[in-house]
Amino acid sequence: MSKEVLAVVDIISNEKGVEKEIIFDAIEAALEMATRKSHGDELDARVVIDRHTGDYKTFRIWEVIEDDVEIEDNVEWYLRHMDAVDIDPNIEPGQFIEEPMESIDFGRIGAQTAKQVIIQKVREAERKRIVEDYSKRVGEILTGQVKRIDRGDVIIDLGDNVDAVIPRSELINRENFKIGDRVRACVQEVSFKTRGAQITMSRACKEMLMGIFKVEVPEIGDDLIDIMAAARDVGLRAKVAVRANDPRLDPIGACVGIRGSRVQAVTNELNGERIDIILWDPNDAQFVINAMAPAEVTSIMVDEDKHTMDIAVEDEQLSQAIGKNGQNIRLATELTGWVLNVMSETSMSEKYKDASHDFVEMFVKKLEVDEDLAEVLVAEGFETLEEVAYVPAGEMLEIDGFDEDIVATLKDRAKDALLTEAISAEEKIVMAEAADDLKALEGMTEDMAKLLAGSGIITQEDLAELATDELLEIVEMDEEAAGALILSARAPWFE
């Protein structure tokens, strides 16, 4: 029988491409199941196969339990401690004890039982192998053959009995495939499903675009050119930002190819999607200017705090800069990671003229300076009292006409103005009185209303917008009561 075991292992391992150890485990499980069934499931057993000779041994297994424990089911699977110590004096309750028993003949085990167990183990091993292999390939472009169409989803055969699915949502617009078509797609996700390994692929993700460029442009595959970012309006238009790692290379020219051959190959693969190749730049403003192509940017204002940029183009280029249905500005925003506001030169001039005027008026009033000095501050980029108060004095001394006395005076006045504003705001809060709708809430007391008003929570709506922990920082009460009070304040939201 030992040769028969080894023969079965060799045959199944070669046919299924599964490791021999997994087949040995499956046969052991089949023998264990057959052993239990031959004894009416009145015992538990363990089978060990020698991997070299094919010989196997069978052991009866008991779980050792306390002497006073009552067992209702599978009584023969357990052994009381008082009896177990006769076999092994060192055994403790909760441990397992084994004794050799007669092995069942390999040829006598139920063929159907053995087949089912082995098939199950082999399938589990295949699923695990597929998941492990393809998890390493997420983001790669693979080619397969359309096997069938299921409710719009395309099932493709990747070879070696491995199937993948391209959901309808991950196909390119107006794209149709027939059974037998060759198709390229990007591996997006690999997971276990009830019926086996699930490989999900996409033709609509930006990784698909980047992967096809890597295939069509050897310099990208050789890491001479990097794709830094990509953005897609699937099936219509895309932008790709590239940079060269070799200063002698023209990254845009390399990606476009002779007479546009390379970029056209990518466009053809993506069902006619038009592609703009953009030169990446480490300077964010310059990168945005490049990304706005084909529109030409005439001026740009950057707000680092809000991570936004206002972009001006010539009045007659505004529609081109925005693009059809906002396509160009949307792709540029996605590509650069900045929130971009595009406007005409005229609108930009009016916007910043109005803003500058407001800043000048504020400095004249708060710093008690003349309009000329206020305009100098605004021209140098100062927009808040905090900036005047806390920007290093050395930076302000670089402004033409500013000396140490002027800088010191401006800083002192800015700090005084900020202090005055803070005191005024505090007084308003102290003097604030809770609104009637806040006082009328169920569970609200007069003292609680005063505390809330003193913290700027004046109305029922103000309270409704608080989180429980925020309310507990203002008023001492238990968490459950705080939650109930906030829910009461939010009641109008659900009417």
XYZ file of C-alpha atoms in Angstrom:
495
model
C 0.000 0.000 0.000
C 2.954 2.317 0.609
C 3.780 2.398 -3.114
C 0.135 3.085 -3.915
C 0.144 6.120 -1.597
C 3.292 7.532 -3.198
C 1.880 6.911 -6.679
C -1.336 8.806 -5.878
C 0.682 11.717 -4.480
C 2.888 11.901 -7.590
C -0.034 11.718 -10.037
C -2.182 14.390 -8.354
C 0.773 16.680 -7.692
C 1.849 16.562 -11.342
C -1.677 16.964 -12.736
C -2.719 19.857 -10.490
C 0.622 21.548 -9.959
C 0.115 21.313 -6.193
C 2.877 20.677 -3.665
C 3.191 17.047 -2.578
C 2.894 18.008 1.091
C -0.652 19.219 0.465
C -1.569 15.884 -1.168
C -0.078 13.964 1.774
C -2.183 16.093 4.150
C -5.290 15.358 2.078
C -4.692 11.589 2.126
C -4.079 11.682 5.886
C -7.384 13.517 6.322
C -9.164 10.945 4.135
C -7.685 8.045 6.128
C -8.659 9.715 9.414
C -12.227 10.210 8.196
C -12.447 6.613 6.993
C -11.059 5.338 10.321
C -13.674 7.262 12.311
C -16.496 6.040 10.050
C -15.360 2.409 10.314
C -15.826 2.690 14.086
C -19.159 4.448 13.876
C -17.632 7.823 14.697
C -17.057 6.560 18.227
C -13.402 7.550 18.301
C -11.053 10.226 17.058
C -7.933 9.288 15.140
C -4.752 10.728 13.678
C -2.868 9.295 10.698
C 0.796 9.993 9.950
C 2.284 9.079 6.551
C 6.027 8.666 6.107
C 6.833 11.060 3.234
C 9.699 8.881 1.986
C 8.325 5.335 2.178
C 4.564 5.906 1.999
C 4.030 3.797 5.139
C 1.511 5.180 7.587
C 0.523 4.730 11.219
C -2.772 5.399 12.951
C -3.210 6.700 16.494
C -6.356 6.831 18.543
C -6.752 10.238 20.231
C -8.447 11.132 23.505
C -8.835 14.516 25.089
C -8.057 14.299 28.803
C -10.760 15.806 31.035
C -11.278 16.335 34.759
C -12.658 13.326 36.607
C -15.918 15.042 37.561
C -16.817 16.463 34.121
C -20.016 15.081 32.565
C -19.859 14.321 28.813
C -23.041 13.885 26.757
C -21.807 13.615 23.132
C -18.880 11.669 21.617
C -18.121 10.067 24.964
C -15.445 7.825 23.418
C -13.436 10.892 22.354
C -12.605 11.754 25.975
C -10.625 10.078 28.743
C -10.889 10.928 32.408
C -7.673 12.021 34.071
C -7.707 9.089 36.511
C -7.587 6.655 33.550
C -5.198 8.696 31.411
C -2.405 8.652 34.005
C -2.185 4.881 33.548
C -0.977 5.561 30.002
C 1.050 8.717 30.701
C 1.694 9.647 34.356
C 2.561 13.243 33.359
C -0.624 13.967 31.411
C -2.829 16.896 32.516
C -6.503 17.724 31.828
C -6.897 19.653 28.568
C -4.063 17.761 26.891
C -4.400 14.977 24.334
C -3.198 11.423 24.666
C -2.566 8.942 21.862
C -2.269 5.178 21.495
C -1.299 3.253 18.347
C -4.181 1.386 16.708
C -4.634 -0.796 13.642
C -4.463 1.191 10.419
C -7.194 0.916 7.836
C -6.143 -0.428 4.421
C -5.558 2.447 1.983
C -7.304 0.466 -0.730
C -10.398 -0.024 1.465
C -11.132 3.612 2.275
C -14.288 4.838 0.655
C -13.353 5.951 -2.832
C -15.924 8.732 -2.811
C -14.834 9.929 0.636
C -11.176 9.967 -0.317
C -11.901 11.689 -3.598
C -13.982 14.407 -1.937
C -11.380 15.139 0.734
C -8.494 15.190 -1.712
C -10.358 17.371 -4.222
C -11.307 19.800 -1.449
C -7.733 20.060 -0.198
C -6.373 20.467 -3.722
C -8.892 23.206 -4.499
C -8.007 25.030 -1.298
C -4.333 24.792 -2.200
C -4.989 26.054 -5.733
C -6.992 29.015 -4.402
C -4.246 29.873 -1.948
C -1.593 29.632 -4.662
C -3.583 31.864 -7.028
C -4.169 34.484 -4.342
C -0.497 34.460 -3.312
C 0.767 34.617 -6.906
C -1.575 37.325 -8.152
C -1.486 39.457 -4.991
C 2.120 40.173 -5.925
C 0.952 41.358 -9.354
C -1.551 44.021 -8.302
C -0.956 47.036 -10.545
C 0.471 44.922 -13.393
C -0.991 44.814 -16.900
C -1.939 41.254 -17.906
C -3.362 39.861 -21.131
C -6.143 37.295 -21.274
C -8.858 35.935 -23.529
C -12.540 36.742 -23.089
C -14.219 33.593 -21.787
C -17.764 34.876 -21.327
C -19.835 37.985 -20.659
C -21.899 37.913 -17.458
C -24.382 40.795 -17.022
C -21.929 43.216 -18.545
C -18.943 41.927 -16.567
C -16.178 40.465 -18.725
C -14.711 37.155 -17.559
C -11.245 36.560 -18.956
C -9.010 33.497 -18.984
C -5.467 34.297 -17.845
C -4.221 30.759 -18.487
C -3.358 27.913 -16.085
C -7.067 27.597 -15.172
C -7.063 31.109 -13.708
C -10.003 33.401 -14.456
C -10.383 37.102 -13.719
C -13.271 39.535 -13.965
C -13.427 43.061 -15.353
C -16.597 44.571 -13.822
C -18.725 46.606 -16.201
C -17.867 49.708 -14.139
C -14.158 49.140 -14.866
C -14.546 49.045 -18.645
C -13.922 52.048 -20.885
C -16.968 53.896 -22.227
C -18.496 52.417 -25.391
C -16.178 49.423 -25.139
C -17.503 46.036 -26.283
C -15.809 42.657 -26.234
C -16.734 39.336 -27.807
C -15.916 35.839 -26.609
C -12.424 34.963 -27.786
C -11.131 38.558 -27.915
C -7.695 39.256 -26.473
C -7.829 41.950 -23.806
C -5.322 43.755 -21.601
C -6.270 45.002 -18.128
C -4.696 46.011 -14.824
C -4.849 43.710 -11.789
C -6.723 45.747 -9.203
C -7.641 43.398 -6.351
C -7.152 39.750 -5.372
C -9.298 38.162 -2.677
C -10.871 34.944 -1.398
C -14.501 34.352 -2.331
C -16.856 31.498 -1.467
C -16.332 29.873 -4.851
C -12.592 30.460 -5.008
C -9.990 33.127 -5.649
C -11.383 36.350 -7.145
C -9.105 38.437 -9.363
C -10.617 41.813 -10.217
C -9.125 43.771 -13.101
C -9.711 47.231 -14.518
C -9.301 49.123 -17.768
C -10.646 52.364 -16.288
C -8.120 52.993 -13.496
C -5.171 55.354 -13.897
C -2.796 52.434 -13.227
C -4.008 50.941 -16.537
C -2.953 54.108 -18.355
C 0.425 54.157 -16.605
C 0.957 50.442 -17.226
C 0.287 50.721 -20.967
C 2.782 53.589 -21.191
C 5.314 51.369 -19.444
C 4.739 48.707 -22.106
C 4.860 51.106 -25.073
C 7.721 53.354 -23.878
C 10.892 51.319 -23.156
C 12.494 54.264 -21.332
C 9.759 54.039 -18.679
C 10.283 50.305 -18.292
C 14.031 50.918 -17.932
C 13.426 53.610 -15.245
C 14.986 56.317 -17.409
C 11.650 58.143 -17.298
C 9.227 58.198 -14.354
C 5.468 58.690 -14.513
C 4.881 61.021 -11.566
C 1.085 61.319 -11.763
C -1.870 60.547 -14.001
C -5.498 61.616 -14.269
C -8.251 60.221 -16.506
C -11.658 61.112 -17.816
C -12.088 57.504 -18.890
C -12.450 56.982 -22.623
C -12.278 60.703 -23.371
C -9.112 62.383 -22.184
C -6.171 61.932 -19.828
C -3.133 63.794 -18.541
C 0.162 62.120 -17.630
C 3.022 63.902 -15.838
C 6.527 62.607 -16.591
C 10.115 63.435 -15.692
C 13.465 62.187 -16.992
C 16.085 60.650 -14.714
C 18.680 61.318 -17.426
C 19.078 65.042 -18.265
C 19.885 64.130 -21.873
C 16.413 62.660 -22.370
C 13.336 64.559 -23.516
C 10.614 62.776 -21.499
C 7.709 64.231 -23.484
C 9.295 63.396 -26.836
C 10.095 59.858 -25.702
C 6.492 59.271 -24.611
C 5.014 60.786 -27.774
C 7.319 58.801 -30.067
C 8.192 59.344 -33.734
C 5.198 60.986 -35.417
C 3.224 60.308 -32.247
C 3.485 56.532 -32.649
C 3.884 55.674 -28.965
C 1.153 57.865 -27.531
C -1.126 56.798 -30.399
C -0.595 53.141 -29.448
C -1.737 53.972 -25.906
C -4.734 55.910 -27.253
C -5.731 52.965 -29.453
C -5.519 50.556 -26.503
C -7.748 52.864 -24.436
C -10.496 53.111 -27.042
C -9.510 56.510 -28.423
C -8.753 58.311 -25.148
C -6.819 61.530 -25.963
C -3.696 61.923 -23.838
C -1.759 65.060 -22.859
C 1.857 64.438 -21.841
C 2.843 66.975 -19.158
C 6.336 67.824 -17.909
C 6.410 67.318 -14.141
C 8.094 70.063 -12.102
C 9.104 70.063 -8.409
C 7.806 73.633 -8.173
C 4.066 73.274 -7.572
C 3.136 76.504 -9.352
C 5.146 75.591 -12.453
C 3.679 72.069 -12.418
C 0.170 73.560 -12.387
C 1.074 75.882 -15.273
C 2.299 72.856 -17.247
C -0.797 70.830 -16.320
C -3.156 73.507 -17.658
C -1.921 72.940 -21.227
C -3.030 73.615 -23.889
C -4.235 76.800 -22.124
C -1.486 79.333 -21.355
C -1.427 80.663 -17.783
C -0.654 84.395 -17.517
C -0.565 84.675 -13.717
C -1.042 82.489 -10.679
C -1.728 83.126 -6.992
C -0.901 80.399 -4.460
C -2.597 79.902 -1.086
C -0.445 77.356 0.761
C -2.751 77.188 3.793
C -5.854 76.287 1.790
C -3.834 74.337 -0.795
C -5.503 76.270 -3.605
C -4.294 78.262 -6.595
C -6.059 80.992 -8.528
C -5.058 80.794 -12.189
C -5.505 83.563 -14.727
C -5.613 83.048 -18.491
C -6.298 85.462 -21.313
C -10.002 86.247 -21.557
C -10.381 84.517 -24.932
C -8.691 81.335 -23.595
C -10.954 80.920 -20.567
C -13.275 78.344 -22.149
C -10.287 76.317 -23.371
C -8.689 76.417 -19.914
C -11.876 75.140 -18.301
C -12.484 72.554 -21.015
C -15.701 70.878 -22.098
C -17.850 70.309 -19.007
C -14.876 71.427 -16.884
C -12.754 68.537 -18.148
C -9.397 70.339 -18.457
C -9.475 72.020 -15.052
C -10.774 68.835 -13.410
C -7.951 66.713 -14.839
C -5.347 69.346 -13.926
C -6.693 69.429 -10.364
C -6.511 65.636 -10.051
C -3.060 65.502 -11.634
C -1.460 68.140 -9.397
C -3.373 67.538 -6.162
C -4.149 71.266 -5.833
C -7.588 72.876 -5.840
C -7.462 75.082 -8.934
C -9.686 78.083 -9.626
C -9.339 79.295 -13.196
C -10.484 82.773 -14.246
C -9.868 85.416 -16.870
C -7.163 88.039 -16.409
C -9.877 90.648 -15.975
C -11.588 88.690 -13.181
C -8.276 87.983 -11.463
C -7.351 91.665 -11.539
C -10.704 92.699 -10.075
C -10.609 90.000 -7.399
C -7.167 90.884 -6.089
C -7.721 94.605 -6.499
C -10.772 94.357 -4.222
C -8.912 92.107 -1.778
C -5.890 94.410 -1.706
C -8.124 97.384 -1.028
C -9.698 95.562 1.943
C -6.254 94.710 3.361
C -5.073 98.310 2.972
C -8.141 99.633 4.787
C -7.679 97.107 7.600
C -4.009 98.072 8.131
C -4.830 101.800 8.044
C -7.463 101.302 10.732
C -5.781 98.703 12.964
C -2.167 99.885 12.739
C -2.990 103.611 12.558
C -0.725 104.143 9.540
C -1.231 106.139 6.356
C -2.488 104.540 3.152
C 0.935 104.587 1.457
C 2.529 102.496 4.216
C -0.432 100.112 4.248
C -0.102 99.639 0.471
C 3.593 98.794 0.902
C 2.689 96.067 3.423
C 0.076 94.579 1.081
C 2.459 94.746 -1.886
C 4.994 92.752 0.178
C 2.399 90.026 0.787
C 1.159 90.942 4.285
C -2.558 90.228 4.695
C -3.142 89.751 8.450
C -2.216 91.378 11.735
C -0.670 88.081 12.846
C 1.800 88.238 9.958
C 2.866 91.786 10.862
C 3.172 90.872 14.548
C 5.094 87.621 14.235
C 7.025 87.583 10.937
C 10.751 87.845 11.854
C 11.910 91.466 12.057
C 14.783 90.666 9.710
C 12.370 89.927 6.875
C 10.542 93.222 7.360
C 13.832 95.161 7.447
C 14.451 94.009 3.868
C 11.518 96.174 2.700
C 12.693 99.419 1.095
C 12.258 102.371 3.457
C 11.767 100.244 6.597
C 14.156 100.710 9.517
C 14.248 99.185 12.990
C 12.012 101.886 14.498
C 9.294 101.454 11.846
C 9.373 97.665 12.149
C 9.248 97.762 15.969
C 6.354 100.252 15.908
C 4.366 98.177 13.399
C 4.900 94.986 15.400
C 3.861 96.641 18.691
C 0.719 98.110 17.129
C -0.178 94.780 15.498
C 0.171 92.936 18.827
C -1.901 95.611 20.617
C -4.621 95.331 17.957
C -4.688 91.538 18.268
C -4.953 91.795 22.070
C -7.813 94.294 21.759
C -9.650 91.975 19.354
C -9.191 89.007 21.711
C -10.510 90.963 24.733
C -13.478 92.200 22.718
C -14.328 88.682 21.589
C -14.080 87.400 25.170
C -16.393 90.164 26.430
C -18.959 89.302 23.782
C -18.959 85.698 24.926
C -19.247 86.626 28.619
C -22.143 88.981 27.909
C -23.851 86.523 25.593
C -27.225 85.164 26.622
C -28.667 81.859 25.551
C -31.439 82.000 22.965
C -34.978 81.013 23.932
C -34.909 77.826 21.836
C -31.786 76.654 23.717
C -33.337 77.408 27.124
C -36.537 75.581 26.156
C -34.835 72.266 25.373
C -35.921 69.338 27.534
C -33.224 68.653 30.133
C -31.703 72.143 29.836
C -31.208 74.064 33.106
C -30.567 77.781 33.543
C -27.019 77.179 34.787
C -26.260 74.907 31.840
C -27.609 77.502 29.394
C -25.353 80.172 30.938
C -22.292 77.938 30.703
C -23.060 77.130 27.074
C -23.674 80.779 26.169
C -20.383 81.702 27.841
C -18.663 79.263 25.496
C -20.336 80.682 22.408
C -23.144 78.090 22.223
C -26.104 80.458 21.931
C -28.820 78.661 19.956
C -30.336 75.204 19.707
C -28.601 74.794 16.334
C -25.217 75.609 17.944
C -25.778 72.800 20.448
C -26.951 70.405 17.729
C -23.623 70.764 15.942
C -21.604 69.737 19.021
C -20.206 66.259 19.602
C -20.822 64.604 22.977
C -17.217 65.013 24.128
C -17.302 68.720 23.207
C -20.412 69.258 25.346
C -18.811 67.412 28.274
C -15.851 69.830 28.158
C -18.267 72.720 28.820
C -20.856 71.209 31.166
C -20.312 68.564 33.854
C -22.850 65.792 33.254
C -22.827 62.083 32.449
C -22.179 60.981 28.879
C -25.629 59.456 28.361
C -27.392 62.681 29.407
C -25.096 64.717 27.152
C -25.931 62.503 24.188
C -29.654 62.776 24.903
C -29.451 66.583 25.111
C -27.669 66.808 21.758
C -30.213 64.465 20.139
C -32.976 66.686 21.481
C -31.290 69.700 19.899
C -31.027 67.830 16.589
C -34.713 66.866 16.516
C -35.601 69.552 13.908
C -33.103 67.975 11.506
C -35.320 64.918 11.157
C -38.685 66.626 10.842
